[in-house]
Coordinates of C-alpha atoms in Angstrom, one line a residue:
M1 CA 205.8 155.5 121.0
R2 CA 209.0 156.6 119.2
T3 CA 212.1 158.6 120.7
D4 CA 214.1 159.2 117.6
E5 CA 215.6 162.6 117.1
G6 CA 216.8 162.1 113.4
P7 CA 216.7 164.4 110.4
L8 CA 212.8 163.6 109.9
A9 CA 212.2 165.0 113.5
S10 CA 214.2 168.0 112.7
R11 CA 212.1 168.6 109.5
T12 CA 208.9 168.2 111.8
F13 CA 210.3 170.8 114.2
L14 CA 210.9 173.2 111.2
A15 CA 207.5 172.6 110.0
L16 CA 206.0 173.3 113.4
L17 CA 208.3 176.5 113.5
G18 CA 206.7 177.7 110.2
I19 CA 203.1 176.8 111.3
S20 CA 203.7 178.9 114.5
L21 CA 205.0 181.8 112.5
L22 CA 201.7 181.7 110.4
A23 CA 199.7 181.2 113.6
L24 CA 201.3 184.5 115.0
L25 CA 200.7 186.3 111.9
L26 CA 197.0 185.4 112.1
R27 CA 196.8 186.6 115.6
V28 CA 198.6 189.9 115.3
V29 CA 197.4 191.2 112.1
S30 CA 194.7 193.8 112.7
L31 CA 194.8 192.9 116.5
G32 CA 193.3 196.2 117.5
G33 CA 190.5 196.1 114.9
R34 CA 187.7 194.9 116.8
V35 CA 186.3 197.3 119.8
M36 CA 186.9 195.9 123.2
H37 CA 184.5 193.6 124.7
W38 CA 182.8 194.2 128.0
D39 CA 185.1 191.9 129.7
E40 CA 188.3 193.1 128.1
G41 CA 187.2 196.7 128.9
R42 CA 186.8 195.8 132.7
V43 CA 190.3 194.0 132.9
G44 CA 191.8 196.7 131.0
Y45 CA 190.5 199.5 132.9
W46 CA 191.9 198.0 136.1
I47 CA 195.3 197.4 134.5
L48 CA 195.4 201.1 133.7
R49 CA 194.5 202.0 137.3
Y50 CA 197.1 199.7 138.7
Q51 CA 199.8 201.3 136.5
E52 CA 198.6 204.6 137.8
T53 CA 198.3 203.6 141.5
G54 CA 200.8 200.8 141.8
I55 CA 198.2 199.1 143.9
H56 CA 196.9 195.6 142.9
S57 CA 195.6 192.5 144.6
Y58 CA 193.8 189.3 143.4
R59 CA 190.1 189.6 142.8
P60 CA 188.7 186.2 141.8
I61 CA 186.0 187.8 139.8
V62 CA 188.3 189.0 137.3
H63 CA 190.3 185.8 137.2
G64 CA 194.3 185.6 137.6
P65 CA 196.8 188.4 137.8
F66 CA 198.8 187.3 135.0
L67 CA 197.3 189.9 132.5
P68 CA 197.5 192.8 134.8
I69 CA 201.0 192.1 135.7
V70 CA 202.2 191.4 132.2
N71 CA 200.3 194.2 130.7
D72 CA 201.5 196.7 133.3
Y73 CA 205.1 196.0 132.3
L74 CA 204.2 195.9 128.5
F75 CA 202.3 199.2 128.8
A76 CA 205.6 200.7 130.1
V77 CA 207.3 199.7 127.0
I78 CA 204.6 200.5 124.2
P79 CA 201.5 202.8 124.6
A80 CA 198.4 201.1 125.9
S81 CA 195.8 200.3 123.1
D82 CA 193.6 197.7 122.2
F83 CA 196.5 196.0 120.3
A84 CA 198.9 196.2 123.2
A85 CA 196.3 194.8 125.7
R86 CA 195.7 191.8 123.5
L87 CA 199.2 191.2 122.4
P88 CA 200.4 188.7 125.3
V89 CA 197.2 186.4 124.4
A90 CA 198.2 186.6 120.8
V91 CA 201.7 185.9 121.3
V92 CA 201.0 182.7 123.7
G93 CA 198.3 181.7 121.2
G94 CA 200.7 181.9 118.4
L95 CA 203.3 179.9 120.0
L96 CA 201.0 177.1 121.1
P97 CA 201.5 175.0 117.8
L98 CA 205.3 174.5 119.0
A99 CA 203.8 172.7 122.1
A100 CA 203.1 169.9 119.7
W101 CA 206.6 169.1 119.7
L102 CA 206.5 167.9 123.2
F103 CA 204.1 165.0 122.0
R104 CA 206.4 163.7 119.5
D105 CA 207.2 160.6 121.6
Y106 CA 203.6 159.5 121.4
L107 CA 202.4 160.6 117.9
D108 CA 203.9 160.1 114.4
D109 CA 205.6 163.0 112.8
D110 CA 202.7 163.8 110.3
E111 CA 200.2 163.8 113.5
V112 CA 202.8 166.1 115.2
V113 CA 202.5 168.7 112.3
A114 CA 198.7 168.1 112.2
L115 CA 198.4 168.9 115.7
G116 CA 200.4 172.1 115.3
A117 CA 198.2 173.1 112.5
L118 CA 195.0 172.5 114.5
F119 CA 196.3 174.6 117.2
A120 CA 197.2 177.3 114.6
L121 CA 194.1 177.3 112.6
N122 CA 191.1 176.4 114.5
P123 CA 188.8 179.4 114.5
L124 CA 187.9 179.4 118.2
L125 CA 191.6 179.2 119.2
V126 CA 192.3 182.0 116.7
Y127 CA 189.4 184.2 117.8
Y128 CA 190.3 183.9 121.5
S129 CA 193.9 184.5 121.0
R130 CA 192.9 187.8 119.6
F131 CA 191.0 188.5 122.8
M132 CA 192.3 189.8 126.1
R133 CA 191.1 187.0 128.1
N134 CA 192.8 184.2 130.1
D135 CA 191.2 180.9 128.5
V136 CA 193.9 180.6 125.6
L137 CA 196.6 181.3 128.3
V138 CA 195.6 178.5 130.8
A139 CA 195.1 176.1 127.9
A140 CA 198.4 176.8 126.5
F141 CA 200.3 176.7 129.8
S142 CA 198.6 173.5 130.8
V143 CA 199.1 171.9 127.7
V144 CA 202.9 172.7 128.0
A145 CA 203.3 171.4 131.5
L146 CA 201.5 168.0 130.3
G147 CA 204.0 167.8 127.5
F148 CA 207.1 168.4 129.9
L149 CA 205.7 165.5 132.1
L150 CA 205.5 163.1 128.9
R151 CA 208.9 164.0 127.9
L152 CA 210.0 163.3 131.5
L153 CA 208.7 159.7 131.4
V154 CA 210.5 159.0 128.1
T155 CA 213.7 160.8 128.5
R156 CA 214.1 160.8 132.2
R157 CA 215.5 164.4 132.0
L158 CA 214.6 165.7 135.3
S159 CA 214.7 169.5 134.0
Y160 CA 211.3 168.6 132.4
L161 CA 209.7 168.2 135.8
V162 CA 210.9 171.7 136.8
G163 CA 209.5 173.1 133.6
A164 CA 206.3 171.2 134.4
G165 CA 206.2 173.0 137.6
A166 CA 206.8 176.4 136.3
S167 CA 204.3 176.0 133.4
M168 CA 201.6 174.8 135.7
G169 CA 202.4 177.8 138.0
L170 CA 201.8 180.2 135.1
A171 CA 198.4 178.2 134.5
F172 CA 197.4 179.0 137.9
T173 CA 198.3 182.7 137.6
T174 CA 195.8 183.1 134.4
K175 CA 192.5 181.7 135.5
E176 CA 190.9 179.4 138.4
N177 CA 190.0 176.8 135.9
A178 CA 193.8 175.4 136.2
L179 CA 192.2 173.4 138.8
L180 CA 190.0 171.7 136.3
Y181 CA 193.0 170.9 134.1
V182 CA 194.6 169.1 137.1
L183 CA 191.5 167.2 137.6
C184 CA 191.0 166.3 134.0
F185 CA 194.6 165.0 133.9
L186 CA 194.2 163.0 137.0
G187 CA 191.0 161.5 135.9
A188 CA 192.3 160.7 132.4
G189 CA 195.5 159.3 133.8
A190 CA 193.5 157.0 136.0
L191 CA 191.5 155.5 133.1
L192 CA 194.8 154.9 131.4
L193 CA 195.9 152.9 134.5
D194 CA 192.7 151.0 134.1
H195 CA 193.5 150.3 130.2
R196 CA 196.9 148.9 131.2
L197 CA 195.4 146.6 133.9
V198 CA 193.1 145.3 131.5
R199 CA 195.8 144.5 129.1
E200 CA 197.9 142.9 131.7
A201 CA 194.7 140.8 132.9
R202 CA 194.1 139.8 129.1
A203 CA 197.7 138.7 128.9
G204 CA 197.2 136.4 131.9
T205 CA 199.2 138.3 134.4
R206 CA 197.7 138.5 138.0
L207 CA 196.9 141.9 139.2
S208 CA 198.4 141.1 142.6
D209 CA 201.8 140.6 140.5
V210 CA 201.2 144.0 138.6
F211 CA 201.0 146.0 142.0
A212 CA 203.5 144.1 143.9
E213 CA 206.1 143.3 141.2
T214 CA 205.6 144.5 137.7
W215 CA 205.0 148.4 138.2
P216 CA 207.4 148.6 141.4
T217 CA 210.2 147.1 139.3
A218 CA 209.5 149.5 136.4
A219 CA 209.5 152.4 138.7
Y220 CA 212.7 151.2 140.4
R221 CA 214.4 151.1 137.1
W222 CA 213.2 154.2 135.9
V223 CA 214.4 156.0 139.1
R224 CA 217.8 154.2 138.9
G225 CA 218.2 155.1 135.4
E226 CA 221.0 153.2 133.1
E227 CA 223.8 154.2 135.6
G228 CA 224.4 154.7 139.2
T229 CA 222.4 153.4 142.4
F230 CA 218.7 153.6 143.2
E231 CA 219.7 155.9 146.1
R232 CA 221.4 158.4 143.9
G233 CA 218.6 158.3 141.4
L234 CA 216.1 158.7 144.3
A235 CA 218.0 161.8 145.3
R236 CA 218.2 163.0 141.9
V237 CA 214.2 162.7 141.4
G238 CA 213.6 164.1 144.8
L239 CA 215.8 167.0 144.2
A240 CA 214.1 167.8 140.8
A241 CA 210.7 167.5 142.5
V242 CA 211.6 170.0 145.2
G243 CA 212.7 172.3 142.2
A244 CA 209.4 171.8 140.5
L245 CA 207.4 172.6 143.5
A246 CA 209.8 175.6 144.3
A247 CA 209.2 176.9 140.4
F248 CA 205.5 176.5 140.9
F249 CA 205.7 178.4 144.3
V250 CA 207.8 181.1 142.9
V251 CA 205.6 181.9 140.0
V252 CA 202.5 181.8 141.9
V253 CA 203.7 184.2 144.8
F254 CA 205.3 186.6 142.2
F255 CA 202.0 187.1 140.3
Y256 CA 199.5 186.6 143.2
A257 CA 201.4 188.7 145.9
P258 CA 199.8 192.0 146.3
R259 CA 201.4 195.3 145.2
P260 CA 203.2 197.2 146.3
D261 CA 203.5 195.1 149.4
L262 CA 205.7 192.6 147.3
W263 CA 208.3 195.1 146.6
S264 CA 208.3 196.3 150.2
A265 CA 209.2 192.8 151.3
L266 CA 212.2 192.7 149.3
S267 CA 213.6 195.6 151.0
N268 CA 212.1 194.4 154.5
P269 CA 212.6 190.8 154.8
A270 CA 210.9 190.6 158.0
S271 CA 207.5 191.3 156.1
L272 CA 208.1 188.4 153.5
P273 CA 206.1 185.7 155.3
G274 CA 203.1 187.8 155.3
V275 CA 203.6 188.7 151.6
V276 CA 204.0 185.1 151.0
E277 CA 200.7 184.2 152.8
A278 CA 198.9 187.0 150.8
G279 CA 200.3 185.5 147.6
T280 CA 199.1 181.9 148.3
V281 CA 196.9 181.3 151.2
E282 CA 194.7 184.3 150.8
P283 CA 194.3 183.9 147.1
A284 CA 193.1 180.1 147.7
E285 CA 190.7 181.4 150.2
R286 CA 189.2 183.9 147.9
L287 CA 189.1 181.6 144.9
Y288 CA 187.2 178.9 147.0
G289 CA 184.7 181.6 148.5
T290 CA 184.0 183.0 145.0
W291 CA 184.2 180.1 142.5
I292 CA 183.6 177.0 144.6
D293 CA 181.5 178.1 147.5
G294 CA 180.0 181.3 145.9
G295 CA 177.0 180.1 143.9
H296 CA 178.4 180.9 140.5
Q297 CA 177.6 177.7 139.1
D298 CA 173.8 177.7 140.2
N299 CA 172.9 177.5 136.5
P300 CA 170.5 175.3 134.6
Y301 CA 172.7 172.5 133.2
L302 CA 171.0 171.5 129.9
P303 CA 170.6 175.1 128.4
F304 CA 174.4 175.6 129.3
L305 CA 175.3 172.2 127.6
H306 CA 173.3 173.1 124.4
D307 CA 175.2 176.3 124.2
Y308 CA 178.4 174.8 124.9
L309 CA 177.7 172.0 122.0
E310 CA 176.6 174.8 119.6
T311 CA 179.7 176.8 120.0
L312 CA 181.9 173.3 119.4
V313 CA 180.0 172.7 116.3
Y314 CA 180.2 176.2 114.7
G315 CA 183.8 176.9 116.1
A316 CA 185.5 173.6 115.7
P317 CA 183.8 171.4 113.0
V318 CA 187.2 170.2 111.7
V319 CA 188.2 169.1 115.2
L320 CA 185.0 167.5 115.8
V321 CA 184.8 165.6 112.5
F322 CA 188.3 164.5 112.3
G323 CA 188.7 164.0 116.1
L324 CA 186.1 161.3 115.8
V325 CA 188.0 159.8 112.8
G326 CA 191.1 159.7 114.6
S327 CA 189.6 158.4 117.6
V328 CA 188.2 155.4 115.4
V329 CA 191.2 155.0 113.5
D330 CA 193.5 154.7 116.5
R331 CA 190.9 152.6 118.6
Y332 CA 190.6 149.9 115.8
S333 CA 193.9 149.9 114.2
P334 CA 194.6 146.4 112.6
A335 CA 198.2 146.8 113.2
D336 CA 197.8 147.6 117.0
P337 CA 194.1 147.6 118.2
G338 CA 193.4 149.9 121.2
F339 CA 194.0 153.4 121.9
R340 CA 197.5 154.7 122.1
P341 CA 197.9 156.2 125.6
L342 CA 198.0 159.9 124.5
V343 CA 195.1 159.5 122.1
A344 CA 192.7 157.9 124.8
F345 CA 194.1 160.5 127.4
A346 CA 193.1 163.4 125.3
V347 CA 189.6 161.7 124.3
Y348 CA 188.7 161.4 128.1
W349 CA 190.1 164.8 128.9
G350 CA 188.0 166.4 126.2
L351 CA 184.8 164.4 127.1
A352 CA 185.2 165.4 130.6
S353 CA 185.6 169.2 129.5
V354 CA 182.3 168.8 127.5
V355 CA 180.5 167.4 130.5
G356 CA 182.0 169.5 133.1
Y357 CA 182.4 173.1 131.9
P358 CA 178.7 173.9 131.6
L359 CA 178.5 172.9 135.3
A360 CA 181.7 175.0 136.2
T361 CA 180.8 178.2 134.2
D362 CA 178.8 181.0 135.6
I363 CA 177.7 182.3 132.2
E364 CA 177.0 181.0 128.7
A365 CA 180.3 181.9 127.4
P366 CA 182.0 180.5 124.1
W367 CA 185.4 181.0 125.3
A368 CA 184.9 177.9 127.6
V369 CA 184.9 175.6 124.7
V370 CA 188.4 176.5 124.0
H371 CA 189.2 173.9 126.8
A372 CA 187.4 171.1 124.9
V373 CA 189.1 172.0 121.5
V374 CA 192.6 171.7 122.8
P375 CA 192.1 168.0 123.9
F376 CA 190.0 167.0 121.0
A377 CA 192.8 168.5 118.5
I378 CA 195.0 165.5 119.4
P379 CA 192.6 162.6 118.1
A380 CA 191.8 165.1 115.3
A381 CA 195.5 165.4 114.6
V382 CA 195.4 161.5 114.1
G383 CA 192.4 161.7 111.9
L384 CA 193.8 164.6 109.6
A385 CA 197.2 162.3 109.2
F386 CA 195.1 159.2 108.4
A387 CA 193.3 161.1 105.6
F388 CA 196.6 162.4 104.4
R389 CA 198.1 159.2 104.4
A390 CA 195.4 157.3 102.5
G391 CA 195.5 160.1 99.8
L392 CA 199.2 159.5 99.5
D393 CA 198.7 155.6 99.4
A394 CA 196.0 156.2 96.8
L395 CA 198.1 158.4 94.7
G396 CA 200.8 155.7 94.7
D397 CA 198.4 153.1 93.6
D398 CA 197.2 155.2 90.9
D399 CA 193.7 155.2 92.4
R400 CA 192.2 158.4 91.1
V401 CA 188.8 158.2 92.8
S402 CA 190.4 157.6 96.4
T403 CA 193.0 160.3 95.6
G404 CA 190.4 162.9 94.6
L405 CA 188.2 162.0 97.7
A406 CA 191.2 162.4 100.3
A407 CA 192.1 165.6 98.5
L408 CA 188.6 166.9 98.6
V409 CA 188.1 165.9 102.3
L410 CA 191.5 167.8 103.2
L411 CA 190.6 170.9 100.8
A412 CA 187.2 171.1 102.6
A413 CA 188.7 171.1 106.0
L414 CA 191.3 173.7 105.1
G415 CA 188.5 175.8 103.4
G416 CA 186.0 175.5 106.1
T417 CA 188.7 176.5 108.8
M418 CA 190.1 179.6 107.0
G419 CA 186.5 180.7 105.9
A420 CA 185.4 180.4 109.4
N421 CA 188.6 182.4 110.5
A422 CA 187.6 185.1 108.0
A423 CA 184.2 185.3 109.1
Y424 CA 184.7 185.6 112.8
W425 CA 188.1 187.7 112.4
N426 CA 187.1 191.0 113.9
S427 CA 183.3 190.4 113.9
T428 CA 180.8 191.9 115.9
E429 CA 177.7 190.6 114.3
E430 CA 174.8 188.8 116.0
A431 CA 175.0 186.2 113.3
D432 CA 178.2 185.0 114.7
K433 CA 176.8 184.7 118.1
A434 CA 177.7 180.9 118.6
V435 CA 181.4 181.8 118.7
L436 CA 181.2 185.8 119.9
Q437 CA 180.1 186.3 123.4
W438 CA 176.9 188.4 124.1
A439 CA 178.6 191.6 125.6
Q440 CA 180.4 192.5 122.4
P441 CA 179.8 196.0 121.3
G442 CA 179.6 196.9 117.7
N443 CA 182.6 198.0 115.8
D444 CA 181.0 201.2 114.8
L445 CA 181.6 202.3 118.3
R446 CA 185.1 202.9 117.4
E447 CA 183.9 206.1 115.5
S448 CA 182.4 207.7 118.7
V449 CA 185.4 206.6 120.7
V450 CA 188.0 208.4 118.4
E451 CA 185.9 211.6 118.5
M452 CA 185.3 211.2 122.3
R453 CA 189.2 210.7 123.1
A454 CA 189.9 213.7 120.9
V455 CA 187.4 216.0 122.5
V456 CA 188.5 214.8 126.0
E457 CA 192.2 215.3 125.2
A458 CA 191.4 218.9 124.4
N459 CA 188.8 219.8 127.1
E460 CA 189.3 221.2 130.3
G461 CA 186.9 220.5 133.3
T462 CA 184.3 217.6 133.0
D463 CA 184.6 215.7 129.9
V464 CA 181.9 213.0 129.8
L465 CA 178.5 212.6 131.3
F466 CA 176.7 209.3 131.8
Y467 CA 173.0 209.9 131.6
G468 CA 171.7 207.5 134.5
T469 CA 168.5 205.6 133.8
T470 CA 166.7 202.5 134.8
T471 CA 165.6 199.7 132.3
P472 CA 162.1 200.1 130.8
G473 CA 159.7 198.1 132.7
G474 CA 162.3 197.2 135.4
D475 CA 164.2 198.8 138.2
S476 CA 167.9 197.9 137.0
V477 CA 169.9 201.1 137.3
E478 CA 172.3 201.7 134.3
L479 CA 175.1 204.2 133.8
Y480 CA 174.8 205.9 137.2
V481 CA 177.7 205.9 139.9
S482 CA 177.0 207.8 142.9
D483 CA 180.6 208.5 143.8
E484 CA 182.9 208.5 140.6
S485 CA 186.1 208.5 142.6
S486 CA 185.2 204.9 143.8
A487 CA 186.4 203.7 140.4
D488 CA 189.8 204.7 141.1
T489 CA 190.7 201.5 143.1
P490 CA 188.6 198.1 142.8
P491 CA 185.8 197.4 143.4
P492 CA 184.1 200.4 142.1
G493 CA 181.1 201.9 143.9
G494 CA 177.7 201.3 142.5
P495 CA 175.2 201.0 141.5
A496 CA 176.0 200.7 137.8
W497 CA 179.5 201.3 136.7
H498 CA 179.9 197.9 135.1
S499 CA 177.0 199.0 132.8
R500 CA 179.6 201.4 131.2
L501 CA 181.9 198.9 130.0
P502 CA 184.0 198.9 127.8
L503 CA 183.8 202.8 127.7
P504 CA 185.9 203.2 131.0
W505 CA 188.9 201.5 129.2
Y506 CA 189.0 204.1 126.6
L507 CA 188.0 207.1 128.9
E508 CA 190.9 206.2 131.2
L509 CA 193.4 205.9 128.2
S510 CA 192.4 209.7 127.7
D511 CA 192.5 210.5 131.3
A512 CA 188.9 211.9 131.0
E513 CA 186.9 213.3 133.9
V514 CA 183.7 211.6 134.2
T515 CA 180.3 212.3 136.0
S516 CA 176.8 210.8 135.9
T517 CA 173.3 211.8 136.8
A518 CA 170.9 210.0 139.0
P519 CA 167.9 208.2 137.1
E520 CA 165.5 210.2 139.0
T521 CA 167.0 213.6 137.9
P522 CA 164.8 215.6 135.4
P523 CA 166.5 215.8 132.0
E524 CA 166.5 219.6 132.1
E525 CA 168.4 219.6 135.2
A526 CA 170.7 216.5 134.3
L527 CA 171.7 218.2 131.0
A528 CA 172.0 221.9 132.0
D529 CA 175.6 223.1 131.2
A530 CA 176.3 219.5 129.9
P531 CA 179.9 218.4 128.9
P532 CA 181.2 218.0 125.4
V533 CA 180.3 214.2 125.6
V534 CA 177.2 212.7 126.8
V535 CA 176.4 208.9 126.8
A536 CA 172.7 207.7 127.2
H537 CA 170.7 204.6 126.6
D538 CA 168.8 204.5 123.5
W539 CA 165.4 204.3 125.4
D540 CA 166.4 207.8 126.7
R541 CA 167.2 209.4 123.3
S542 CA 164.0 211.2 122.9
E543 CA 164.2 212.9 126.2
V544 CA 168.0 213.7 125.9
E545 CA 168.4 214.9 122.5
P546 CA 166.2 218.3 122.8
H547 CA 168.6 219.4 125.6
L548 CA 171.8 219.0 123.4
D549 CA 171.6 221.5 120.6
G550 CA 174.8 221.4 118.7
Y551 CA 175.5 217.8 119.5
T552 CA 175.6 215.0 117.0
A553 CA 174.3 211.6 118.0
R554 CA 175.5 208.1 117.0
E555 CA 173.7 205.1 118.1
H556 CA 175.6 202.0 118.4
A557 CA 174.9 198.3 119.7
F558 CA 176.3 198.0 123.0
K559 CA 175.9 194.1 123.0
L560 CA 175.4 191.8 120.2
W561 CA 171.5 192.1 120.7
G562 CA 169.1 193.8 122.8
E563 CA 171.1 196.8 124.2
H564 CA 172.1 200.0 122.4
I565 CA 173.6 203.4 123.5
V566 CA 173.8 206.8 122.1
V567 CA 177.0 208.9 122.2
F568 CA 176.4 212.7 121.7
V569 CA 179.4 214.9 120.8
D570 CA 179.6 218.6 121.0
Q571 CA 180.3 219.6 117.5
D572 CA 182.0 222.9 118.4
A573 CA 184.3 221.1 120.9
L574 CA 185.1 218.4 118.1
R575 CA 186.2 221.2 115.7
R576 CA 188.4 222.8 118.3
A577 CA 189.9 219.4 119.1
T578 CA 190.7 218.5 115.6
S579 CA 191.5 221.9 114.0

């Protein structure tokens, strides 16, 4: 552990700043290039509806309110688009490398820089920072909260405690697995205490003395500080703890309080207690009912674990390999054998994430692996720095073989990382399914979306017809909604609004008027006087196409595999719209 803030530390921060600028560039360039994922389309649609109605309340199934609230403000400044919707996540993900600076007391300077580089360049972190989803957000805010707490322990600057409270509050506004971060932190911290007890026992100290004297004395000195009395120090710590709780509470209430009730309470203080309850107690009850007691985790563990590990191997090979190297190097260092506290903490945290997330997730989703990559990046940073130092030492000793090997290893790590980022960039290919989530449409859907929006903006009356159907050989209804007005406020009426995603996001951007037909409706009746855009599943193409003279048809992969839709566009309407 070190606490110096000299010129070398300043250069370290400048290096992190440069890395973060690179990370922002990687995340913002062509941010709108990939067509919206099913989940992005779902959240984006309800953000647009909130912007239209001013009505919003927490729904656990779409996770925390951070993105709806932030994007509502953002869309008031810049037009809503795929780019704009993803921008908050891209910015937070791009700034994540700066969080490495908070760990400088526990890592060497080159390790801090390596940690920032891993946060900036890891393919999973890059891909899901370019995705309107909460996983990178909850990881980033939780890491910052942890960093603030570690700085507090070293510097005794109590403002870090307030910052930790606010950061953890933001984490809880993004996704419910902020609870898992707290549990991982507590569990890893308990294991670190065990490490300390083992060291004390090996040094010949009685454990009774540790609990009765050593640790209470250390806590007394920390609270008292270098100046003043214990009572005054305790008052300062207590005030800071209250400030941290207040910061956490204010952030949570601001985001979770239903709209427009929150704004009404500001002008009517008598209603404020009810709004506070609606922003704290009610969300907690909904969270418990949906994610803890709701049966979403009733999944086979081993297939989920296999999927999780596969994504980790494909999306974070550098973190895995160098994380193993860093763990071994740190554990068996000749100079100071035994894990440094932060490295051990991160290893335990990462292992708990690998074991726990296949239990906690409701679907096989690559984005969950983000929560293992972030902790494993810490020992990986140690491993990268070790390889870099070994190369420098070999160069100084004129050991060409060792220098070449170290350079080869580092270049392979960089090349593999950049190659993976280039492959996954805006990919919608099934070949990349280990990193991409299944419900990702193909990018060629964008062509039909552009034509669809042009036609919708020029058309009067009904714009789009979804041709209702049932899955072949099954009874699952697709594309049909019995009451289209039910999609004005969540949750939408059934039976199959969600099967249209992400198209509702794009249609809402154009203020399209949408209708659908029931699966049992004969095609000649369903398609009589059809609007300029018709959307159908590929298995219905042969019965739909004969009734749509003058329409062109484009077939698109609606998921990575196994699902296609056909978009029919009236060419006369398109010519009128684009003339």
